[in-house]
mmCIF file of C-alpha atoms in Angstrom:
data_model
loop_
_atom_site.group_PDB
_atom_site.id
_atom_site.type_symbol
_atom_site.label_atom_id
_atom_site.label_comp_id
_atom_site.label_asym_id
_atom_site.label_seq_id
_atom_site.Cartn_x
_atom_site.Cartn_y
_atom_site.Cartn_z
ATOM 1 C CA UNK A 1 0.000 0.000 0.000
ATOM 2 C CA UNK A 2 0.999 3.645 -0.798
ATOM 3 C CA UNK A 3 0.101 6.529 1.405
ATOM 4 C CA UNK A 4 1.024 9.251 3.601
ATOM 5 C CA UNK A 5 0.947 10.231 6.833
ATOM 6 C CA UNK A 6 1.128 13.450 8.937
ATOM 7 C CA UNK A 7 3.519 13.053 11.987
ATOM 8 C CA UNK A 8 4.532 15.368 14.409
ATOM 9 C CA UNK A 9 4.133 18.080 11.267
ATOM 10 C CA UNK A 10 5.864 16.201 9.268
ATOM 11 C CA UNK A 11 4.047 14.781 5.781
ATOM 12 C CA UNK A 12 5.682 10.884 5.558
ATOM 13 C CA UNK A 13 4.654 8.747 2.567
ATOM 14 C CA UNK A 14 4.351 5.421 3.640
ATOM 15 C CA UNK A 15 4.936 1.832 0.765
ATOM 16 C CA UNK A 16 3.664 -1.109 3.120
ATOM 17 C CA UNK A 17 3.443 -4.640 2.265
ATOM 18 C CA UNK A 18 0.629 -5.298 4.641
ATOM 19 C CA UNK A 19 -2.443 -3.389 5.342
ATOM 20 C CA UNK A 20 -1.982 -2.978 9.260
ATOM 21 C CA UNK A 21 0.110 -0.568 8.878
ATOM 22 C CA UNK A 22 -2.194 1.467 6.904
ATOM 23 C CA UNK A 23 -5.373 0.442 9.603
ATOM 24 C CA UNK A 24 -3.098 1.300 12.486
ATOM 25 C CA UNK A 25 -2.199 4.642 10.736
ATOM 26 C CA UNK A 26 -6.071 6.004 9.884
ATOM 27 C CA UNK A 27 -6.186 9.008 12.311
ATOM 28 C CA UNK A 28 -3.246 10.721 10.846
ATOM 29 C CA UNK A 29 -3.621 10.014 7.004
ATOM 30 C CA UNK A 30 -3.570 13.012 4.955
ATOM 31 C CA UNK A 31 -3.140 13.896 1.353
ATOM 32 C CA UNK A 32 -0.493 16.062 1.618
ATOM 33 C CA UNK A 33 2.653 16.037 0.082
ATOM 34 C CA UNK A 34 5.440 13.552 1.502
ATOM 35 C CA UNK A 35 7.904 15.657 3.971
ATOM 36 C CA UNK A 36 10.055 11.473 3.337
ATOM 37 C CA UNK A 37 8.742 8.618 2.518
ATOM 38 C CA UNK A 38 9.394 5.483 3.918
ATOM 39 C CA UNK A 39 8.980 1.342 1.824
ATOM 40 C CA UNK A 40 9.631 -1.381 3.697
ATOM 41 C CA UNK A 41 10.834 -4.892 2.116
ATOM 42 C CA UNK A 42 10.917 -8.295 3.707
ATOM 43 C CA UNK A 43 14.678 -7.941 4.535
ATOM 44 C CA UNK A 44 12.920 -5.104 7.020
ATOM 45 C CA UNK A 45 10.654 -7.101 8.556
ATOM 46 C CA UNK A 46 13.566 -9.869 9.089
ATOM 47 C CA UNK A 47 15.677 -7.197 10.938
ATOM 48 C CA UNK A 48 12.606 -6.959 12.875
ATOM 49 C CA UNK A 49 12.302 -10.337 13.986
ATOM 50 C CA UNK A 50 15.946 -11.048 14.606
ATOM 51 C CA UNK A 51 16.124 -7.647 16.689
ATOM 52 C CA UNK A 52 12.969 -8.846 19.410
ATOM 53 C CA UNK A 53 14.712 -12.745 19.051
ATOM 54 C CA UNK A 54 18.001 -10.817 20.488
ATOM 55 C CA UNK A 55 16.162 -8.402 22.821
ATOM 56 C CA UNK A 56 14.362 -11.060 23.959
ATOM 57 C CA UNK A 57 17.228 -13.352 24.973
ATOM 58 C CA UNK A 58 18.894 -10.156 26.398
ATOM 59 C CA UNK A 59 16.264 -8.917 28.921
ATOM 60 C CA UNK A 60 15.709 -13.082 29.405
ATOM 61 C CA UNK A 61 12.165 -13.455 28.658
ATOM 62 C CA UNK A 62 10.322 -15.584 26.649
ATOM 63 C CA UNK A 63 10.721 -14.909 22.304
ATOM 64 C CA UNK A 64 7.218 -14.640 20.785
ATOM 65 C CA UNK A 65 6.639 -15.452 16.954
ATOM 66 C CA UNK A 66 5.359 -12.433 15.887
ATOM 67 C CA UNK A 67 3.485 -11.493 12.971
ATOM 68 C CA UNK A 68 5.094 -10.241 9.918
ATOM 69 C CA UNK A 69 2.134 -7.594 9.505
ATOM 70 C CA UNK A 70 2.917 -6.216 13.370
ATOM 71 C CA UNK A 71 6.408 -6.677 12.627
ATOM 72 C CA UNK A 72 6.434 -4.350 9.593
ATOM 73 C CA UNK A 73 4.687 -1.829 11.738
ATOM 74 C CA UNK A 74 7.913 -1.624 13.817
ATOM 75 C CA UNK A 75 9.770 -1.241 10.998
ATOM 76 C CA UNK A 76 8.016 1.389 9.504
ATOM 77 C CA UNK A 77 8.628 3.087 12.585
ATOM 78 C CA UNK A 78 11.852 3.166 13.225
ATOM 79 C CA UNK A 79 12.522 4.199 9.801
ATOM 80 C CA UNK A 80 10.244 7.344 10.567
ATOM 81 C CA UNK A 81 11.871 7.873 13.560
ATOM 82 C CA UNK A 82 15.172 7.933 11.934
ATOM 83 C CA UNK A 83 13.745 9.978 9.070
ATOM 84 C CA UNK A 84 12.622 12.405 11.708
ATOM 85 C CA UNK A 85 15.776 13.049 13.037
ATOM 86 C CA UNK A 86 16.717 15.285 10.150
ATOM 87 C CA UNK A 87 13.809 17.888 11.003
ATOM 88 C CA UNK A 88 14.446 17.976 15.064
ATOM 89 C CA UNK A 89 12.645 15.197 16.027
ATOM 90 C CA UNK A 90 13.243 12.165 18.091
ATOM 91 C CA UNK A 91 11.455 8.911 19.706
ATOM 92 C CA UNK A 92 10.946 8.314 23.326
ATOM 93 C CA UNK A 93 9.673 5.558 25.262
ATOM 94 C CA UNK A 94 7.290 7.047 27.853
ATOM 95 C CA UNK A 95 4.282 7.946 28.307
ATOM 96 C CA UNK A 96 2.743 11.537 27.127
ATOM 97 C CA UNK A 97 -0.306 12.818 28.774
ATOM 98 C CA UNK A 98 -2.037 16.239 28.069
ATOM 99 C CA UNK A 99 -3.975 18.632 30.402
ATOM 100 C CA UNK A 100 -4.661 22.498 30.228
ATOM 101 C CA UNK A 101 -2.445 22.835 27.118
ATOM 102 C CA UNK A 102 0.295 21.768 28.341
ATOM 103 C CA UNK A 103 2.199 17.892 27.761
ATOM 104 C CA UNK A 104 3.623 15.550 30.305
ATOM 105 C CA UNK A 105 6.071 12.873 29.489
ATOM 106 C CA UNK A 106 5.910 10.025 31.904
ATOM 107 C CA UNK A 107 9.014 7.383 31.573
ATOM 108 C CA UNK A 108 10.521 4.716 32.919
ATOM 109 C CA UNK A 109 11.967 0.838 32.413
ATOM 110 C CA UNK A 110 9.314 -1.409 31.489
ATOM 111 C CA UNK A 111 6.769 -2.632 34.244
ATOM 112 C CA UNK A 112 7.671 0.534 36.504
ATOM 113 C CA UNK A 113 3.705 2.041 35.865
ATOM 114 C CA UNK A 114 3.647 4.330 33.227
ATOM 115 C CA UNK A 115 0.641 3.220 32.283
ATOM 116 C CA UNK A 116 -1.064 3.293 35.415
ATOM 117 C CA UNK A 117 0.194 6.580 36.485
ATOM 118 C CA UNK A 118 -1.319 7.620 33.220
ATOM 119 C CA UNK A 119 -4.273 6.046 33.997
ATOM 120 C CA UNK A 120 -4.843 8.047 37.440
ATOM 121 C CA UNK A 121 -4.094 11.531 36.048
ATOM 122 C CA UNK A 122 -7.386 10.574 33.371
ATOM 123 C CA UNK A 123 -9.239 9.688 36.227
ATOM 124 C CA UNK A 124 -8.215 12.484 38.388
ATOM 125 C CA UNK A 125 -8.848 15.179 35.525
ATOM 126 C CA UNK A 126 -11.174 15.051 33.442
ATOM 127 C CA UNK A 127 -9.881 16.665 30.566
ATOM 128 C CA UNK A 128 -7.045 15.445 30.391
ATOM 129 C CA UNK A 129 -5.750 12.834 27.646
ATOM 130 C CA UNK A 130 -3.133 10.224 26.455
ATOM 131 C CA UNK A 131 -1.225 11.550 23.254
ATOM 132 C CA UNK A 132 0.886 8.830 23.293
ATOM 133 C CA UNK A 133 1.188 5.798 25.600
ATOM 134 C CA UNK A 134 3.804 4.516 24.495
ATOM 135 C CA UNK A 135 6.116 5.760 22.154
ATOM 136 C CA UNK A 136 5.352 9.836 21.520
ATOM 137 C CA UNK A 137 7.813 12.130 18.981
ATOM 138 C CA UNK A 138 9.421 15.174 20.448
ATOM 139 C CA UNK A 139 10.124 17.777 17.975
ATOM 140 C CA UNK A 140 11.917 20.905 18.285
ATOM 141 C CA UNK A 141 9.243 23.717 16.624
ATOM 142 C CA UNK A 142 11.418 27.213 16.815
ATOM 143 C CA UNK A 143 13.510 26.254 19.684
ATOM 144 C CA UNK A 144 10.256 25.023 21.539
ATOM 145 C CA UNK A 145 9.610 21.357 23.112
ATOM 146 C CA UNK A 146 6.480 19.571 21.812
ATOM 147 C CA UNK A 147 5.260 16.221 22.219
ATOM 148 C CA UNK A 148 3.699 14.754 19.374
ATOM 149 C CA UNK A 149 1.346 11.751 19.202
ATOM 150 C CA UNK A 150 2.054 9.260 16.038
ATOM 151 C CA UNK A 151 -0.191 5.585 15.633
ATOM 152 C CA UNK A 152 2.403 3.598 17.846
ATOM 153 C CA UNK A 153 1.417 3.748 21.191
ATOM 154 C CA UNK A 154 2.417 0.218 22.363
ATOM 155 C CA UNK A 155 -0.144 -2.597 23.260
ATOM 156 C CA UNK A 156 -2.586 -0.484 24.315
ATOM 157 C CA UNK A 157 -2.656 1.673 21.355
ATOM 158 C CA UNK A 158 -3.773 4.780 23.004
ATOM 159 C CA UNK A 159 -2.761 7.944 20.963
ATOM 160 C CA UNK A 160 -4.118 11.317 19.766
ATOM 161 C CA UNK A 161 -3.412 13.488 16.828
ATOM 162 C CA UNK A 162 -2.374 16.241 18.830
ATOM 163 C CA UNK A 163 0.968 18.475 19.349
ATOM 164 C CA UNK A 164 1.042 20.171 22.466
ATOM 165 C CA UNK A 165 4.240 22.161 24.558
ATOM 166 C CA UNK A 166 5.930 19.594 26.596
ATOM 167 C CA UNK A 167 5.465 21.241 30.238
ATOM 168 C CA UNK A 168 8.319 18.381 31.817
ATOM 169 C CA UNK A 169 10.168 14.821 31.727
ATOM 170 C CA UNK A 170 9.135 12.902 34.951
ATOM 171 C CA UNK A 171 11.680 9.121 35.525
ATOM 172 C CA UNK A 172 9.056 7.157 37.409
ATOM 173 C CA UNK A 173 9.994 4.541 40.228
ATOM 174 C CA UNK A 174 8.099 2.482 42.418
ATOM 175 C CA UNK A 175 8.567 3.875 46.194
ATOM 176 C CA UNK A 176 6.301 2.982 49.112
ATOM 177 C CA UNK A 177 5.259 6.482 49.622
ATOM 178 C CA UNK A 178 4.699 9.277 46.010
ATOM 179 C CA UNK A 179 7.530 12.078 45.956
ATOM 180 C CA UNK A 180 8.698 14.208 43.201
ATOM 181 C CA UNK A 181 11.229 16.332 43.204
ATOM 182 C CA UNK A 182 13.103 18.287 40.295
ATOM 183 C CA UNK A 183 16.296 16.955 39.108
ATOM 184 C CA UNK A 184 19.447 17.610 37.011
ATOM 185 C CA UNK A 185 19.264 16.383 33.249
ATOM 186 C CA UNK A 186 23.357 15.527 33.762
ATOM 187 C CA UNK A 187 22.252 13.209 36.984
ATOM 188 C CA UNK A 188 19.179 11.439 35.160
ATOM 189 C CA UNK A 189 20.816 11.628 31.679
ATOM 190 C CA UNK A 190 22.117 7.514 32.125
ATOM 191 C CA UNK A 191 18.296 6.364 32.359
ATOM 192 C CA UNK A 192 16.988 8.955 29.662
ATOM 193 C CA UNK A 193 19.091 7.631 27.027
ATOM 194 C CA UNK A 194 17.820 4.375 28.090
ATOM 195 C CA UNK A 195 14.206 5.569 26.997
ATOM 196 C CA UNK A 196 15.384 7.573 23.778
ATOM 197 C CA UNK A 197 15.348 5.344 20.569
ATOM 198 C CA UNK A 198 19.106 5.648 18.790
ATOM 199 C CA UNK A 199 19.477 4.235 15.410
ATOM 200 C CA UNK A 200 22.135 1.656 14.258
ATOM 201 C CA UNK A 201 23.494 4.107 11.526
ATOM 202 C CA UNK A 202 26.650 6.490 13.314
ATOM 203 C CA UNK A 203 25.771 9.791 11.854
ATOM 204 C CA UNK A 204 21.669 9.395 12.621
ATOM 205 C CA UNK A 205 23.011 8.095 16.500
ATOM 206 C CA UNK A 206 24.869 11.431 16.488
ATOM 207 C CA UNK A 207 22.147 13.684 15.915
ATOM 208 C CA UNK A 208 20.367 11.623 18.299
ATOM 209 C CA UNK A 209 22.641 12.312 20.869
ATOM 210 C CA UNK A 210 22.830 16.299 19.390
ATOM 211 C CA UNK A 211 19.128 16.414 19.887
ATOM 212 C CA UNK A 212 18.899 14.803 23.441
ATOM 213 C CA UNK A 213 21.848 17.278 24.812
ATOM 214 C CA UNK A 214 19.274 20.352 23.520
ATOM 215 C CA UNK A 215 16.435 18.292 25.403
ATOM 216 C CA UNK A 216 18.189 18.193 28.312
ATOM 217 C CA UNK A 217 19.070 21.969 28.357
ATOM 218 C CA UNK A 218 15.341 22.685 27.360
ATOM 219 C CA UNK A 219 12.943 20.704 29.213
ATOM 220 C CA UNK A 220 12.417 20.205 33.038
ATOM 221 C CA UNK A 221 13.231 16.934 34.354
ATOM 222 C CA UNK A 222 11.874 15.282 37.746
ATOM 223 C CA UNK A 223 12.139 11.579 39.237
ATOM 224 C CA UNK A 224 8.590 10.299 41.543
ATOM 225 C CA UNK A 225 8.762 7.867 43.225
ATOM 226 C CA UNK A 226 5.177 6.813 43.380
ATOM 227 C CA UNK A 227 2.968 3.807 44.370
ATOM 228 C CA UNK A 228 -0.677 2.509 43.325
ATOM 229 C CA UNK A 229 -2.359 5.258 45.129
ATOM 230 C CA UNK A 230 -4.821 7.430 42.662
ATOM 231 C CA UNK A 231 -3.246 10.386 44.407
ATOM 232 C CA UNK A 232 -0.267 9.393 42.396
ATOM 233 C CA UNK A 233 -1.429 11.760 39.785
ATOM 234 C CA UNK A 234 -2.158 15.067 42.280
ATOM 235 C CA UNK A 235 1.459 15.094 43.425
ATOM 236 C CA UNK A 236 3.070 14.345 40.373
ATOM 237 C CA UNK A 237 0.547 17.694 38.847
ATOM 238 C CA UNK A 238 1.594 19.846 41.325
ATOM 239 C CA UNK A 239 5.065 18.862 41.769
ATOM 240 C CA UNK A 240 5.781 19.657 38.127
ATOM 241 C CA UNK A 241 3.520 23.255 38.547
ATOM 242 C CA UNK A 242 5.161 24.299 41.599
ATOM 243 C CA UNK A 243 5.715 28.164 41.348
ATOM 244 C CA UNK B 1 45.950 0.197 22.043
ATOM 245 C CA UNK B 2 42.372 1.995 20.799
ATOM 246 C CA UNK B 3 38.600 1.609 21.934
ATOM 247 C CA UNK B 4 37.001 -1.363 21.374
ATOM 248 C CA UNK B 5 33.604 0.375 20.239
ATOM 249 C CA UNK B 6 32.755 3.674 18.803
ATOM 250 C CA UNK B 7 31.792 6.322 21.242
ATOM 251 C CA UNK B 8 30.281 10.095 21.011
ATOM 252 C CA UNK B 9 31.514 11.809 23.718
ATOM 253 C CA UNK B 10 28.930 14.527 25.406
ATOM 254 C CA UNK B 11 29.917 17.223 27.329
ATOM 255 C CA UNK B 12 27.397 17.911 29.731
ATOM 256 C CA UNK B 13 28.695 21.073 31.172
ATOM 257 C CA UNK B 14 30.919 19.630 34.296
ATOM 258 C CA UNK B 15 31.132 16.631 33.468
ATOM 259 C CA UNK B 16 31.442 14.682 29.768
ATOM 260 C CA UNK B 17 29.040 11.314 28.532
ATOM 261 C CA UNK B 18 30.673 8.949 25.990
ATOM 262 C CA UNK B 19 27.901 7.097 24.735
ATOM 263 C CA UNK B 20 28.231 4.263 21.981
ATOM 264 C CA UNK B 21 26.497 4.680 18.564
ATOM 265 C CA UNK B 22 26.446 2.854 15.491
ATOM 266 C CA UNK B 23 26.642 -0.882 15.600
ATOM 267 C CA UNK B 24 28.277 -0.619 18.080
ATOM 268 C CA UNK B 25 25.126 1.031 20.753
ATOM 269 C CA UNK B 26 23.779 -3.100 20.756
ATOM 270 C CA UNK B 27 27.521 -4.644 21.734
ATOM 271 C CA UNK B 28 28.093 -1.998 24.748
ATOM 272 C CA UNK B 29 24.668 -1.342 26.338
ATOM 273 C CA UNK B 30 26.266 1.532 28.663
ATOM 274 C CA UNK B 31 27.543 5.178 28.914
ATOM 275 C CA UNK B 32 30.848 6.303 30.804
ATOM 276 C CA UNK B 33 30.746 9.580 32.409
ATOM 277 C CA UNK B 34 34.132 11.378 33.063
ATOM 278 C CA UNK B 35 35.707 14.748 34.043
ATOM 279 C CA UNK B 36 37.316 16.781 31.230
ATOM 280 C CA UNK B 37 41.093 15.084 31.160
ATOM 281 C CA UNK B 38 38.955 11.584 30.396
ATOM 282 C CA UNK B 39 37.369 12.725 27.948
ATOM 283 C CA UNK B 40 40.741 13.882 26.497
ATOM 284 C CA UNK B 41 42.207 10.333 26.701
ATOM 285 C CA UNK B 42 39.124 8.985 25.425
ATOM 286 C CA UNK B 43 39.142 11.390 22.062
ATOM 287 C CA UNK B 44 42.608 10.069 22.069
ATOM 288 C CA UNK B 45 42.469 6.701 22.054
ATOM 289 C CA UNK B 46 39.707 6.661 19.234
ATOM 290 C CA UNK B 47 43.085 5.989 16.866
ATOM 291 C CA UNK B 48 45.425 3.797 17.521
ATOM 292 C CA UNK B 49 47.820 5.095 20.061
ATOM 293 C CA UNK B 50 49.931 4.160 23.149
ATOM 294 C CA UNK B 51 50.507 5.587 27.118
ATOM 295 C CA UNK B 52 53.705 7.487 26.335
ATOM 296 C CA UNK B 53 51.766 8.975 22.851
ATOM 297 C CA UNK B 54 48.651 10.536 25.191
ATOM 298 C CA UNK B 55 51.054 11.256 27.783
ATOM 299 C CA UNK B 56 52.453 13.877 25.149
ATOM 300 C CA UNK B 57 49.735 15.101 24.396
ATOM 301 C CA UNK B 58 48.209 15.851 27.751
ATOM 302 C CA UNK B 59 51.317 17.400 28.681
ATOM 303 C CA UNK B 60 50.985 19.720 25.960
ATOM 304 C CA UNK B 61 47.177 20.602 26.265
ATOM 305 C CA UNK B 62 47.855 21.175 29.531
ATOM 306 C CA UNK B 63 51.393 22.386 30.451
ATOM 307 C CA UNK B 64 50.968 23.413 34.044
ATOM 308 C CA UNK B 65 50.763 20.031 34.949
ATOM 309 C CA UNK B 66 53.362 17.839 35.685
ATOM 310 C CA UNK B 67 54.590 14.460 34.631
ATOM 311 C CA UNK B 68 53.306 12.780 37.849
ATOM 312 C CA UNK B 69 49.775 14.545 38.025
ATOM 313 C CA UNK B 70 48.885 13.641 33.906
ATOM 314 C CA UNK B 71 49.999 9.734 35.231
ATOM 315 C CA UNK B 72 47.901 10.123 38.198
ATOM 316 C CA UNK B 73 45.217 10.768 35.777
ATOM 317 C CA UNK B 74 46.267 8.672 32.687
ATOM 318 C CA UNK B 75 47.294 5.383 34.251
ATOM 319 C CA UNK B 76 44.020 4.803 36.534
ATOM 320 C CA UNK B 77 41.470 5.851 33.753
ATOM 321 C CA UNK B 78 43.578 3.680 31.113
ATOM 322 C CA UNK B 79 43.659 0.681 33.798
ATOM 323 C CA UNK B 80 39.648 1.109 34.394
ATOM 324 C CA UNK B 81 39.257 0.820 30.689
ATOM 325 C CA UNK B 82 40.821 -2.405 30.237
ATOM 326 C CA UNK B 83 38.942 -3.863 33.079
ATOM 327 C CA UNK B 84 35.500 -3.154 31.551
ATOM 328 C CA UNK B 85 37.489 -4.786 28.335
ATOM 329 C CA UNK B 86 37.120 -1.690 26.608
ATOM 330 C CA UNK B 87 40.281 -1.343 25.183
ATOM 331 C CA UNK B 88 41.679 -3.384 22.284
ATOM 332 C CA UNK B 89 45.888 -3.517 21.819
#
């Protein structure tokens, strides 16, 4: 399939070999101009597979056989995300919440409770919402931090279409009681470049790194330690809007 | 002796971040942060050099040192490179 896609601003042309991609992509299709475009070939989708085989064995869990319709999804991705390196843009693993105009960028390992944290700020405001649970863009727009939402958001697919100013970075950990507390990009840097997707290819890893360094000296960055109490979400809101 | 993987090195205002990238990022899942004289060794020892060769050149980038302060530095950063086996001769 042949179409495009707008991402973070940027107009991507998308050639799939499978139609998920396409499906998974139908909130952000547009017939504008390609920005890039992006084809994927089964060589791709084999990368794909041998990269979760290896990450699997790695992190020592269990290797599924996954589809080569989900695994071209991936694919596609990181080829976007590479491709969006080249107009200030980058991939992070966390998870980006919205409320009162301003974006919120929740990360951690795997498991830590991105998701649930996410999960009480929805239920603790009502207008607020997920622009990415997973995986959201940052882009540089005129020296300003936005987070973007894009179609892959992880299992739970939960994404919008939306751009918003990213307000701060929070590094979630489990803790019996929920503190937050600002924190030094050089002294959380190790576990943020854990979370930021670098491509294989030198020169693209470069501008990876060029583009987290500007991160770091643009965004506010806090750690919480939180636990599975609801009021997660009202301490991590006003710990990140203390003036 | 050289690195054994490719690193960018970061500097992070105080303190410098040599991160891998390339193919290298999935072989060396890890970042080293140093002080400014580490990251000058490490620039260094992206070619193929020796201890006497970056001795030189510390010694010139930074002539109010002595002899025994750029070993002080050298020798224990070299020896904590070869024990996380990240030096190749």
């Amino acid at each position: 399939m042949i179409f495009n896609i707008s991402v973070a601003g940027i107009n991507i042309g998308i050639e799939s070999i499978y139609d998920a991609v396409y499906e998974m992509c139908s909130k952000y299709i547009t017939d504008s101009e390609p920005d890039f475009v992006v084809s994927v070939t089964g060589s791709d989708i084999d990368f794909e597979r041998q990269k979760s085989i290896s990450e699997a064995k790695y992190e020592g869990r269990p290797c599924y056989n996954y589809a080569p319709e989900y695994l071209e999804t991936l694919a596609v991705y990181r080829k976007i995300a590479t491709g969006l390196l080249y107009y200030e843009a980058f991939l992070m693993h966390g998870s980006a919440v919205a409320l009162d105009g301003k974006a919120y960028v929740f990360t951690a390992p795997s498991g830590v409770g991105k998701t649930t944290h996410t999960g009480f700020w929805l239920a603790k405001y009502p207008d607020a919402f997920v622009i990415n649970g997973d995986k959201p863009i940052i882009r540089f727009i005129n020296d300003r931090v936005f987070v973007c939402g894009t179609p892959w958001s992880g299992k739970e697919q939960i994404n919008t279409n939306a751009i918003l100013p990213l307000k701060a970075v929070c590094v979630l950990f489990r803790g019996e009681e929920n503190l937050i507390e600002p924190i030094e990009f050089k002294r959380i840097f190790p576990l943020v470049l854990g979370q930021i997707y670098r491509p294989s290819d030198r020169t693209a890893a470069e501008k990876t790194l060029s583009l987290l360094k500007k991160f770091g000296e643009s965004v506010e960055f806090y750690t919480m330690n939180c636990n599975l109490d609801p009021d997660a979400a009202r301490v991590a809101k006003e710990g990140m809007n203390y003036e | 002796m050289r690195l054994r993987y490719e690193f960018t090195i970061m500097d992070m205002g105080d303190e410098f971040a040599a991160v891998p990238v390339g193919e290298d990022a999935s072989k060396f899942h890890g970042m080293l942060k140093m002080n400014a004289v580490s990251a000058d060794i490490l620039e260094q020892l992206k070619e193929d050099t020796d201890p006497a060769t970056v001795h030189k050149y510390l010694k010139e980038k930074y002539p109010d040192s002595t002899d025994d302060e750029i070993g002080n530095a050298l020798a224990p950063f070299l020896n904590q490179l070869l024990k996380e086996n990240l030096l190749i001769d």
